[in-house]
GROMACS .gro file of C-alpha atoms in nm:
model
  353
    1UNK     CA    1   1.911   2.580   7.536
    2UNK     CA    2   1.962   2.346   7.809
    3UNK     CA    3   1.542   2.293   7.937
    4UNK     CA    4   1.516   2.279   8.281
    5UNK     CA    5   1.252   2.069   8.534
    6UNK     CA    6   0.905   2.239   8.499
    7UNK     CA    7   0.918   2.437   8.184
    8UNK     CA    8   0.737   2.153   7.984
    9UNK     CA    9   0.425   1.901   8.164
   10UNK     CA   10   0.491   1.541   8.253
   11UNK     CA   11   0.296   1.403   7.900
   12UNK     CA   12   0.489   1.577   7.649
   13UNK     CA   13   0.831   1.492   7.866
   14UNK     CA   14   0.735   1.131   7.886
   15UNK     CA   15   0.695   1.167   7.432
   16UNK     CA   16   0.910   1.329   7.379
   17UNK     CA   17   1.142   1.093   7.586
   18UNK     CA   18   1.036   0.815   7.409
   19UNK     CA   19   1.071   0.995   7.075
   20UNK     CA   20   1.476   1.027   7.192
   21UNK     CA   21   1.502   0.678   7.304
   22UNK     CA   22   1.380   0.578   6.974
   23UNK     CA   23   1.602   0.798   6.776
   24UNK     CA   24   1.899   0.648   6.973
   25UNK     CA   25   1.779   0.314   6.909
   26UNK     CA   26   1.786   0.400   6.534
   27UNK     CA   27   2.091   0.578   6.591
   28UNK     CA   28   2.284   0.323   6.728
   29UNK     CA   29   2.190   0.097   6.460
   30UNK     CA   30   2.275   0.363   6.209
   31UNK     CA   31   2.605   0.438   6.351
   32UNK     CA   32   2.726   0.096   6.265
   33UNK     CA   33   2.778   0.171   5.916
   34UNK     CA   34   2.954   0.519   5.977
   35UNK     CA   35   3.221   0.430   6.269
   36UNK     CA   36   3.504   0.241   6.104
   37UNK     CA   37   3.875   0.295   6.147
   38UNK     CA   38   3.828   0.657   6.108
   39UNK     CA   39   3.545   0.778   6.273
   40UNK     CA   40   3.569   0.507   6.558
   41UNK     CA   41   3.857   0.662   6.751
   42UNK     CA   42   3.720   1.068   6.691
   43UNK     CA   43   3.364   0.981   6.769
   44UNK     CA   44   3.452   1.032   7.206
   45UNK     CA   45   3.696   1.287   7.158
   46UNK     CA   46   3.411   1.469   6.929
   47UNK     CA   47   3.154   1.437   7.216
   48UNK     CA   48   3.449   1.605   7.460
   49UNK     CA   49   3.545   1.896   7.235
   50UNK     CA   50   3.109   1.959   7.246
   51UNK     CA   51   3.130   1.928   7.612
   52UNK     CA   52   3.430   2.182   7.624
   53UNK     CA   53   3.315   2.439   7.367
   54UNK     CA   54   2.953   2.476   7.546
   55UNK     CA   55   3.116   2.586   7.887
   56UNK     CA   56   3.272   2.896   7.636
   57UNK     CA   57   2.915   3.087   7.634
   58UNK     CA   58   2.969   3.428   7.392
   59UNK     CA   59   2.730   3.737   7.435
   60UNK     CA   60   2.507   3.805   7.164
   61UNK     CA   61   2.293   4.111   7.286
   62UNK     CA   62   2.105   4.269   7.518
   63UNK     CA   63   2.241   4.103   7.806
   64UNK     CA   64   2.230   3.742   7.643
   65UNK     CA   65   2.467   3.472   7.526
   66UNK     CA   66   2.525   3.205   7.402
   67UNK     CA   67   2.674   2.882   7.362
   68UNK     CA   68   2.761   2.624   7.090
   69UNK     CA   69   2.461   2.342   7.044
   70UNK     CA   70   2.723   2.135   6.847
   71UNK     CA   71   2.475   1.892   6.620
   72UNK     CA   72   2.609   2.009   6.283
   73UNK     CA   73   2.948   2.014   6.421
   74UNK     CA   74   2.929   1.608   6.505
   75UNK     CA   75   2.671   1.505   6.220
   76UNK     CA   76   2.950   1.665   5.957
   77UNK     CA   77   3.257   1.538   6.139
   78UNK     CA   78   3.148   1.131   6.216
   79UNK     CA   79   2.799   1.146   6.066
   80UNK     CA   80   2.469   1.190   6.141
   81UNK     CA   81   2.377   0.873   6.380
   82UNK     CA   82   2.688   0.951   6.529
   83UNK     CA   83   2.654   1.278   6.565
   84UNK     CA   84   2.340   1.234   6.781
   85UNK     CA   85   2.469   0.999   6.946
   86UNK     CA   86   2.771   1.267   7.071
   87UNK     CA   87   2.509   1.537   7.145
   88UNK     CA   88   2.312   1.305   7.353
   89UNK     CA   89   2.643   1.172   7.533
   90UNK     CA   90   2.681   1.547   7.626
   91UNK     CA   91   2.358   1.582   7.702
   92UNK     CA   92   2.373   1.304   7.962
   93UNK     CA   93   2.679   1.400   8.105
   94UNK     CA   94   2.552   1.724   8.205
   95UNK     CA   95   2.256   1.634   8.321
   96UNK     CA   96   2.380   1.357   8.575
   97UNK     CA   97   2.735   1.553   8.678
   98UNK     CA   98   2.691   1.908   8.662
   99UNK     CA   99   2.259   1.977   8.709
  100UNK     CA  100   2.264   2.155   8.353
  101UNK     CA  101   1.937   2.024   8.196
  102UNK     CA  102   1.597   1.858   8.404
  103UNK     CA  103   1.708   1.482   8.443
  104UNK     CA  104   1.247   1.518   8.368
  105UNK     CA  105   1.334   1.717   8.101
  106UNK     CA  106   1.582   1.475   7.905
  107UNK     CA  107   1.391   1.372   7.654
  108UNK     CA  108   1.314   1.717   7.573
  109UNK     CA  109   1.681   1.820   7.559
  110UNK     CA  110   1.778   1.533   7.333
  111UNK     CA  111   1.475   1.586   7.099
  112UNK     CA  112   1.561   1.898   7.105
  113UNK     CA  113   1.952   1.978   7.113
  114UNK     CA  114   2.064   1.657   6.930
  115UNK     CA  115   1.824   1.511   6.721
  116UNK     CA  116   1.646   1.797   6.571
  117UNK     CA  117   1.996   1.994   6.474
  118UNK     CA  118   2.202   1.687   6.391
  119UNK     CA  119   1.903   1.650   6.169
  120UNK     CA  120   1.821   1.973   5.983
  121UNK     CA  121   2.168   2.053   5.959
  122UNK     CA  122   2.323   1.737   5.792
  123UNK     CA  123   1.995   1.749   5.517
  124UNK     CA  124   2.139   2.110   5.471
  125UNK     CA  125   2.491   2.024   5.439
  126UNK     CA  126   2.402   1.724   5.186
  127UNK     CA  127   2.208   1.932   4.992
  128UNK     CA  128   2.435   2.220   4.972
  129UNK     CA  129   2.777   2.016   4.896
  130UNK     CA  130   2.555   1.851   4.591
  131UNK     CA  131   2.531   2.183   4.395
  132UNK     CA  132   2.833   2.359   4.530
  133UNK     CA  133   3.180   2.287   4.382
  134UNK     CA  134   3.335   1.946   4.485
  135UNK     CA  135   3.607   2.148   4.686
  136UNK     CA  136   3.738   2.156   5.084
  137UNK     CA  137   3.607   2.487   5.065
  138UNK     CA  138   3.258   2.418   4.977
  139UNK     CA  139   3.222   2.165   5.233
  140UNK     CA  140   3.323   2.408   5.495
  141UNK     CA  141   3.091   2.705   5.387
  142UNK     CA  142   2.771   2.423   5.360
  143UNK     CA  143   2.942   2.363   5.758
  144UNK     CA  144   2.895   2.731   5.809
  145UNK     CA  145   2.539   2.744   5.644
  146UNK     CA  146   2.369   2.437   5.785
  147UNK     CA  147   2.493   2.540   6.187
  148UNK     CA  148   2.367   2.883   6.155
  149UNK     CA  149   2.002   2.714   6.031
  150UNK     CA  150   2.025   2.443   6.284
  151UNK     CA  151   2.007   2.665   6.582
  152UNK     CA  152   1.680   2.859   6.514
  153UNK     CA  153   1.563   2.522   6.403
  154UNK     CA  154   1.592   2.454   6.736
  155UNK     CA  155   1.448   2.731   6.902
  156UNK     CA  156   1.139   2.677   6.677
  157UNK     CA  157   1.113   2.282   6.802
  158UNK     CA  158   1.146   2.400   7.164
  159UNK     CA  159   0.874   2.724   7.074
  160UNK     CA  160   0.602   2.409   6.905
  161UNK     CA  161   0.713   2.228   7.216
  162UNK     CA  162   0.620   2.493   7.475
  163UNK     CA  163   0.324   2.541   7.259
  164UNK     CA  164   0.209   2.170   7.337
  165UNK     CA  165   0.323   2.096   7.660
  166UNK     CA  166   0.414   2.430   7.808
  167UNK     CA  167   0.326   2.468   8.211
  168UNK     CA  168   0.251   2.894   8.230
  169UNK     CA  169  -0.007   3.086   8.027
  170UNK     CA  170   0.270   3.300   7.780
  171UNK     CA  171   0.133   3.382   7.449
  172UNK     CA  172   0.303   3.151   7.207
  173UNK     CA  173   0.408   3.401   6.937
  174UNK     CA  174   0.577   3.611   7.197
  175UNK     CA  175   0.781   3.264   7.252
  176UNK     CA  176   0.865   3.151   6.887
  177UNK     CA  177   0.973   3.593   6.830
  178UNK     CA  178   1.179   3.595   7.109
  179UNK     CA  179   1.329   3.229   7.096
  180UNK     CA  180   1.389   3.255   6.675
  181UNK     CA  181   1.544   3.600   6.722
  182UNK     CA  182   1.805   3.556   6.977
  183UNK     CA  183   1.895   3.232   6.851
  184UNK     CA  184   1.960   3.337   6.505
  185UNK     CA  185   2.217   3.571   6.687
  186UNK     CA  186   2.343   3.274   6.837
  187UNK     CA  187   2.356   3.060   6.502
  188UNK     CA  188   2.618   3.295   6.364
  189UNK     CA  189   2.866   3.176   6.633
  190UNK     CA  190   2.771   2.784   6.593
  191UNK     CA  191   2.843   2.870   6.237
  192UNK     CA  192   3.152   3.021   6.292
  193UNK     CA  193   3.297   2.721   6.545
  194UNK     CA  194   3.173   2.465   6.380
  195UNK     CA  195   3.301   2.578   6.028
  196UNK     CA  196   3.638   2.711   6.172
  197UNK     CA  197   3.683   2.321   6.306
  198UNK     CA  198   3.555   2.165   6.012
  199UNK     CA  199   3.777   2.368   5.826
  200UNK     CA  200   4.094   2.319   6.047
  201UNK     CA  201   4.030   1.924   6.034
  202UNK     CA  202   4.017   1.935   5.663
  203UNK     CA  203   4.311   2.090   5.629
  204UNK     CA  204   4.486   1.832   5.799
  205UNK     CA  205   4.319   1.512   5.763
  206UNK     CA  206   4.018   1.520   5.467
  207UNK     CA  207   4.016   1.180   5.543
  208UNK     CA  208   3.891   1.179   5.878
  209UNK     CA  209   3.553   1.430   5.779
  210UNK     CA  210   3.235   1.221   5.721
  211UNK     CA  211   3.093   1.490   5.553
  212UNK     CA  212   3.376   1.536   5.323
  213UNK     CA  213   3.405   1.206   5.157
  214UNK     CA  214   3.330   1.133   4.787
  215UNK     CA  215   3.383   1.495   4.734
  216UNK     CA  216   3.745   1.487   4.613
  217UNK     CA  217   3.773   1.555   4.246
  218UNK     CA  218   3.918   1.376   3.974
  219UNK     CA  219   4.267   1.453   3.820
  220UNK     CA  220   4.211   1.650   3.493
  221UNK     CA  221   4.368   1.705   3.173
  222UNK     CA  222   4.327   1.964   2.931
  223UNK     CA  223   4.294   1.802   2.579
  224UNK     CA  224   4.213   1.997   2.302
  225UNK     CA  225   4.130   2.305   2.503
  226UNK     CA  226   3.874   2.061   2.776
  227UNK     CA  227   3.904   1.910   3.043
  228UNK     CA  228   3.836   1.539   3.091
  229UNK     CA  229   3.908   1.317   3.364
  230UNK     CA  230   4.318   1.176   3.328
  231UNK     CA  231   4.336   0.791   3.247
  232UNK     CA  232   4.308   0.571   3.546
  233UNK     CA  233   4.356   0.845   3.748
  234UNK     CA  234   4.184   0.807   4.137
  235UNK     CA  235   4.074   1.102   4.334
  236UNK     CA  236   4.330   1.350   4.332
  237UNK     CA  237   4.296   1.403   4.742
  238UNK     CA  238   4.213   1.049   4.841
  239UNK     CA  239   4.348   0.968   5.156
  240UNK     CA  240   4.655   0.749   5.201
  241UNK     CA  241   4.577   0.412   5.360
  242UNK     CA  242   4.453   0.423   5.717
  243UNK     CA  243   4.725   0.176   5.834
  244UNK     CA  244   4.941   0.415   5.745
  245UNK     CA  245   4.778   0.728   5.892
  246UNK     CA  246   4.810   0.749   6.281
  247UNK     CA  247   4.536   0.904   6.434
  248UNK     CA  248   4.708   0.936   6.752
  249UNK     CA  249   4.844   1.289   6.683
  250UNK     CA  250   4.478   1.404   6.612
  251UNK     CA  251   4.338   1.250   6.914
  252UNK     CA  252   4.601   1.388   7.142
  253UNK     CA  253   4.595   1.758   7.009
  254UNK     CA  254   4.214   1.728   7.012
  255UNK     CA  255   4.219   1.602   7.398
  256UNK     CA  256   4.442   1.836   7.510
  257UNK     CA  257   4.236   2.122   7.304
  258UNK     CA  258   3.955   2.064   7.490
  259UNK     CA  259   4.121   1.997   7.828
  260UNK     CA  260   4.240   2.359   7.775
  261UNK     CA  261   3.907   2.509   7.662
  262UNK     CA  262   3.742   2.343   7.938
  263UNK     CA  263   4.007   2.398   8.259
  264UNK     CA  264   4.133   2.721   8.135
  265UNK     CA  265   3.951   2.932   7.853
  266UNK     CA  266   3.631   2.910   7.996
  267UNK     CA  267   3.680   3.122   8.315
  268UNK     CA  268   3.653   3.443   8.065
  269UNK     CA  269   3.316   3.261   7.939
  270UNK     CA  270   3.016   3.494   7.925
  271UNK     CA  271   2.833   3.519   8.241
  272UNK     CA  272   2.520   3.678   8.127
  273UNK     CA  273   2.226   3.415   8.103
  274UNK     CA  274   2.183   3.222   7.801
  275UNK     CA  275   1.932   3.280   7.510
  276UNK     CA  276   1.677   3.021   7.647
  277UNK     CA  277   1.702   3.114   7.971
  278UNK     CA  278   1.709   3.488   7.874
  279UNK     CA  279   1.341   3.466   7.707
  280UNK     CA  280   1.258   3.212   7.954
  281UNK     CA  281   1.304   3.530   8.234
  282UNK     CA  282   1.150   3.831   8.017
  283UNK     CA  283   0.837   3.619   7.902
  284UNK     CA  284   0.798   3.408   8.239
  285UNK     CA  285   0.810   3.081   8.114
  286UNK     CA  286   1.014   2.986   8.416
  287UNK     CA  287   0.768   3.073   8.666
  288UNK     CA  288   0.726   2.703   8.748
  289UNK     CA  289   1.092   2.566   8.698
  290UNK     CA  290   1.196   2.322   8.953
  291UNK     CA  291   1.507   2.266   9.119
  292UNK     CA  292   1.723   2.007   8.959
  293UNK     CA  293   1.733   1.642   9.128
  294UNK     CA  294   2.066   1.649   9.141
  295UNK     CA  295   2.140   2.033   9.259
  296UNK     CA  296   2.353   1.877   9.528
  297UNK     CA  297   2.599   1.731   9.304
  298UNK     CA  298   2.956   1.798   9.373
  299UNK     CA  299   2.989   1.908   9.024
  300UNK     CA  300   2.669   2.108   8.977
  301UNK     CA  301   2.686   2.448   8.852
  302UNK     CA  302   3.045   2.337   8.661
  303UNK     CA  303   3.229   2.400   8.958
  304UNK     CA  304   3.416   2.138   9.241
  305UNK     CA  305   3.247   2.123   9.566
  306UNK     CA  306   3.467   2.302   9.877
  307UNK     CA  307   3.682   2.442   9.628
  308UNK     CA  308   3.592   2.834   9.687
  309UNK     CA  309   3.880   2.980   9.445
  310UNK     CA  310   3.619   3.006   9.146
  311UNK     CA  311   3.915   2.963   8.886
  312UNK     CA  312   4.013   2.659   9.035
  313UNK     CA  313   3.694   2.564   9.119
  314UNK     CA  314   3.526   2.630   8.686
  315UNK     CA  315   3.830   2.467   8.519
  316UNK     CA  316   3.878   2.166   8.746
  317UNK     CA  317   3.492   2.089   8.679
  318UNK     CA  318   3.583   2.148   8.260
  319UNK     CA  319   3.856   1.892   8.335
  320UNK     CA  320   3.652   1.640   8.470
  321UNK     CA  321   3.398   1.689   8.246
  322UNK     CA  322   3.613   1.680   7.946
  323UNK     CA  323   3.742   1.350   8.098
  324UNK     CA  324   3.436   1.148   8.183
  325UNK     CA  325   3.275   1.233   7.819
  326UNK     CA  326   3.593   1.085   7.643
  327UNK     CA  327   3.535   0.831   7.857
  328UNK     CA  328   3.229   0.738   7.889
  329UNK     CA  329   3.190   0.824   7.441
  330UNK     CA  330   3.463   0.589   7.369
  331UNK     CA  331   3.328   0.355   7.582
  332UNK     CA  332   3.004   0.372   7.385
  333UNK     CA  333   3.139   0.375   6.997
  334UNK     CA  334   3.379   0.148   7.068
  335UNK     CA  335   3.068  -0.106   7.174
  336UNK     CA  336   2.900   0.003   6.851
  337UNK     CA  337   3.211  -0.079   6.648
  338UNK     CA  338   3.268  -0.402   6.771
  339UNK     CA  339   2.931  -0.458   6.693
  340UNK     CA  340   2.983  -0.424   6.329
  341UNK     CA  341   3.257  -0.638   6.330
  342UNK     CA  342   3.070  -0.900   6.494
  343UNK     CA  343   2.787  -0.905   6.311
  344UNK     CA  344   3.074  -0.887   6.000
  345UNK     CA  345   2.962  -1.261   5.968
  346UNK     CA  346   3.208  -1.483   5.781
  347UNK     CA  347   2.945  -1.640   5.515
  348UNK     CA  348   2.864  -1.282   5.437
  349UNK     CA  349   3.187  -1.220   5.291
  350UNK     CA  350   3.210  -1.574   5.075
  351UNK     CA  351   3.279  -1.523   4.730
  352UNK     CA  352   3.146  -1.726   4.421
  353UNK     CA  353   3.419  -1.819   4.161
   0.00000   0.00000   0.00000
């Protein structure tokens, strides 16, 4: 759903950009309070896995595929201001590098592909792990749930979009049928990645799930034929203390997941056009797309300039990639860490006797 230069006018772009610097703004703020010793290390390597996964487009139908948006899948795993934080790292990364997404059209893509899915899906999620059981498995189906909703939610923000700002005369219910029905085809596989991670990180380390904590239940007894919460007893799955807990094996198998998703898994990646651009070509919304700024890029098109073996060529560019959004993520939380501890004031944590 990556918008191009010239599908939306100069106005709404320059809004719609300042409506995504302002959510990063708040989002930067906001991710203060979520990155600690937990989330501050997997917040990069979250933005990386994104990167990798969306170069693994999947067909859908008729000739279309698609790819994984990946806002649920941070929101639930570091939290929300983090989340869009990772999408928008992505975002930018692609953009600049590789010519995927108008540099014009940035604002757009942010509003769009981080801050409106990061959004809609961790409401969802909160709302569905409040009346589902307080299990691992509930907070994986609510992961499964709130990704499948978050990608026609996005479709529909890009359709209202288009409607405002839109540069060719195409009806705009022919947009919002087209864009809302492939992309519901295309939310079933978010859904499935992004649960089948959220799922597989659970199962390892609870601990290290934003979405997943205060969810553990109590240890019961059975007195008198009930059950009532066991004396002094904590949360039955509460983490052991970070110290303790390396996160070093995580980060490493994640890295080296997405190195090989990126370099090597996605040369079998669908090459049939993707859902946007698929509607974009059957309605003619693209009749006044642009080339991209930076079309010359060595990188552009995810492949390595002079390299003509197209193997070679995809999954060097998915290396690199992968490598410049750890990178250049880490870089970022890091800074928004040490933040918080420097505004972590020493007066602020006096106590009265």
């Amino acid at each position: 759903m990556h918008v191009p230069d010239g599908f939306i006018n100069a106005p709404t772009s320059a809004v719609t950009g300042v409506v995504a610097a302002g959510a990063i703004a708040v989002s930067l703020r906001g991710a203060r309070r979520e990155l600690d010793e937990r989330t501050a290390p997997l917040a990069g390597l979250v933005a990386a896995f994104i990167f990798a996964v969306q170069m693994l487009n999947f067909p859908v139908a008729a000739g279309t595929s698609g790819h994984l948006l990946g806002g649920a899948l941070a929101a639930i795993l570091v939290g929300p201001y983090t989340g869009v934080l990772c999408v928008s790292v992505v975002l930018l990364m692609q953009g600049i590098l590789f010519a995927d997404g108008g540099l014009t059209a940035l604002g757009v893509n942010i509003t769009d592909m981080a801050i409106v899915t990061t959004v809609v899906a961790y409401a969802l999620f909160r709302g569905l792990v409040k009346v589902l059981p307080r299990t691992r498995r509930s907070v994986t189906v609510a992961s499964f749930v709130a990704a499948l909703v978050s990608v026609p939610a996005a479709a529909l923000a890009f359709t209202l979009l288009y409607w405002i700002g839109g540069t060719t005369d195409v009806s705009i219910g022919k947009v919002a049928t087209a864009m809302i029905g492939v992309h519901v085809l295309i939310g079933i596989g978010e859904a499935a990645i992004t649960a089948l991670t959220v799922g597989a990180v659970i199962a390892v380390r609870p601990d290290l799930v934003y979405g997943a904590r205060g969810l553990q239940q109590r240890l019961k007894l059975r007195v008198n034929g009930e059950l009532v919460d066991a004396p002094g007893a904590g949360p039955a799955e509460a983490p052991a203390p970070v110290a303790a807990r390396s996160h070093r094996k995580v980060w490493i198998t994640g890295l080296v997941a997405s190195l090989v998703l990126a370099g090597f898994v996605s040369f079998y990646a669908s090459a049939n056009p993707d859902g946007l651009e698929k509607v974009a070509s059957d309605k003619g919304i693209d009749e006044k797309a642009k080339e991209h700024a930076n079309a010359d890029s060595p990188l552009a098109d995810y492949g390595v300039e002079d390299i003509t073996n197209a193997r070679v060529s995809g999954g060097l560019a998915g290396v690199i990639g992968v490598g410049v959004t750890v990178v250049a993520g880490s870089a970022v939380f890091w800074a928004v860490r040490r933040r918080r501890t420097d505004d972590a004031s020493p007066t602020s944590t006096e106590t009265t006797l």
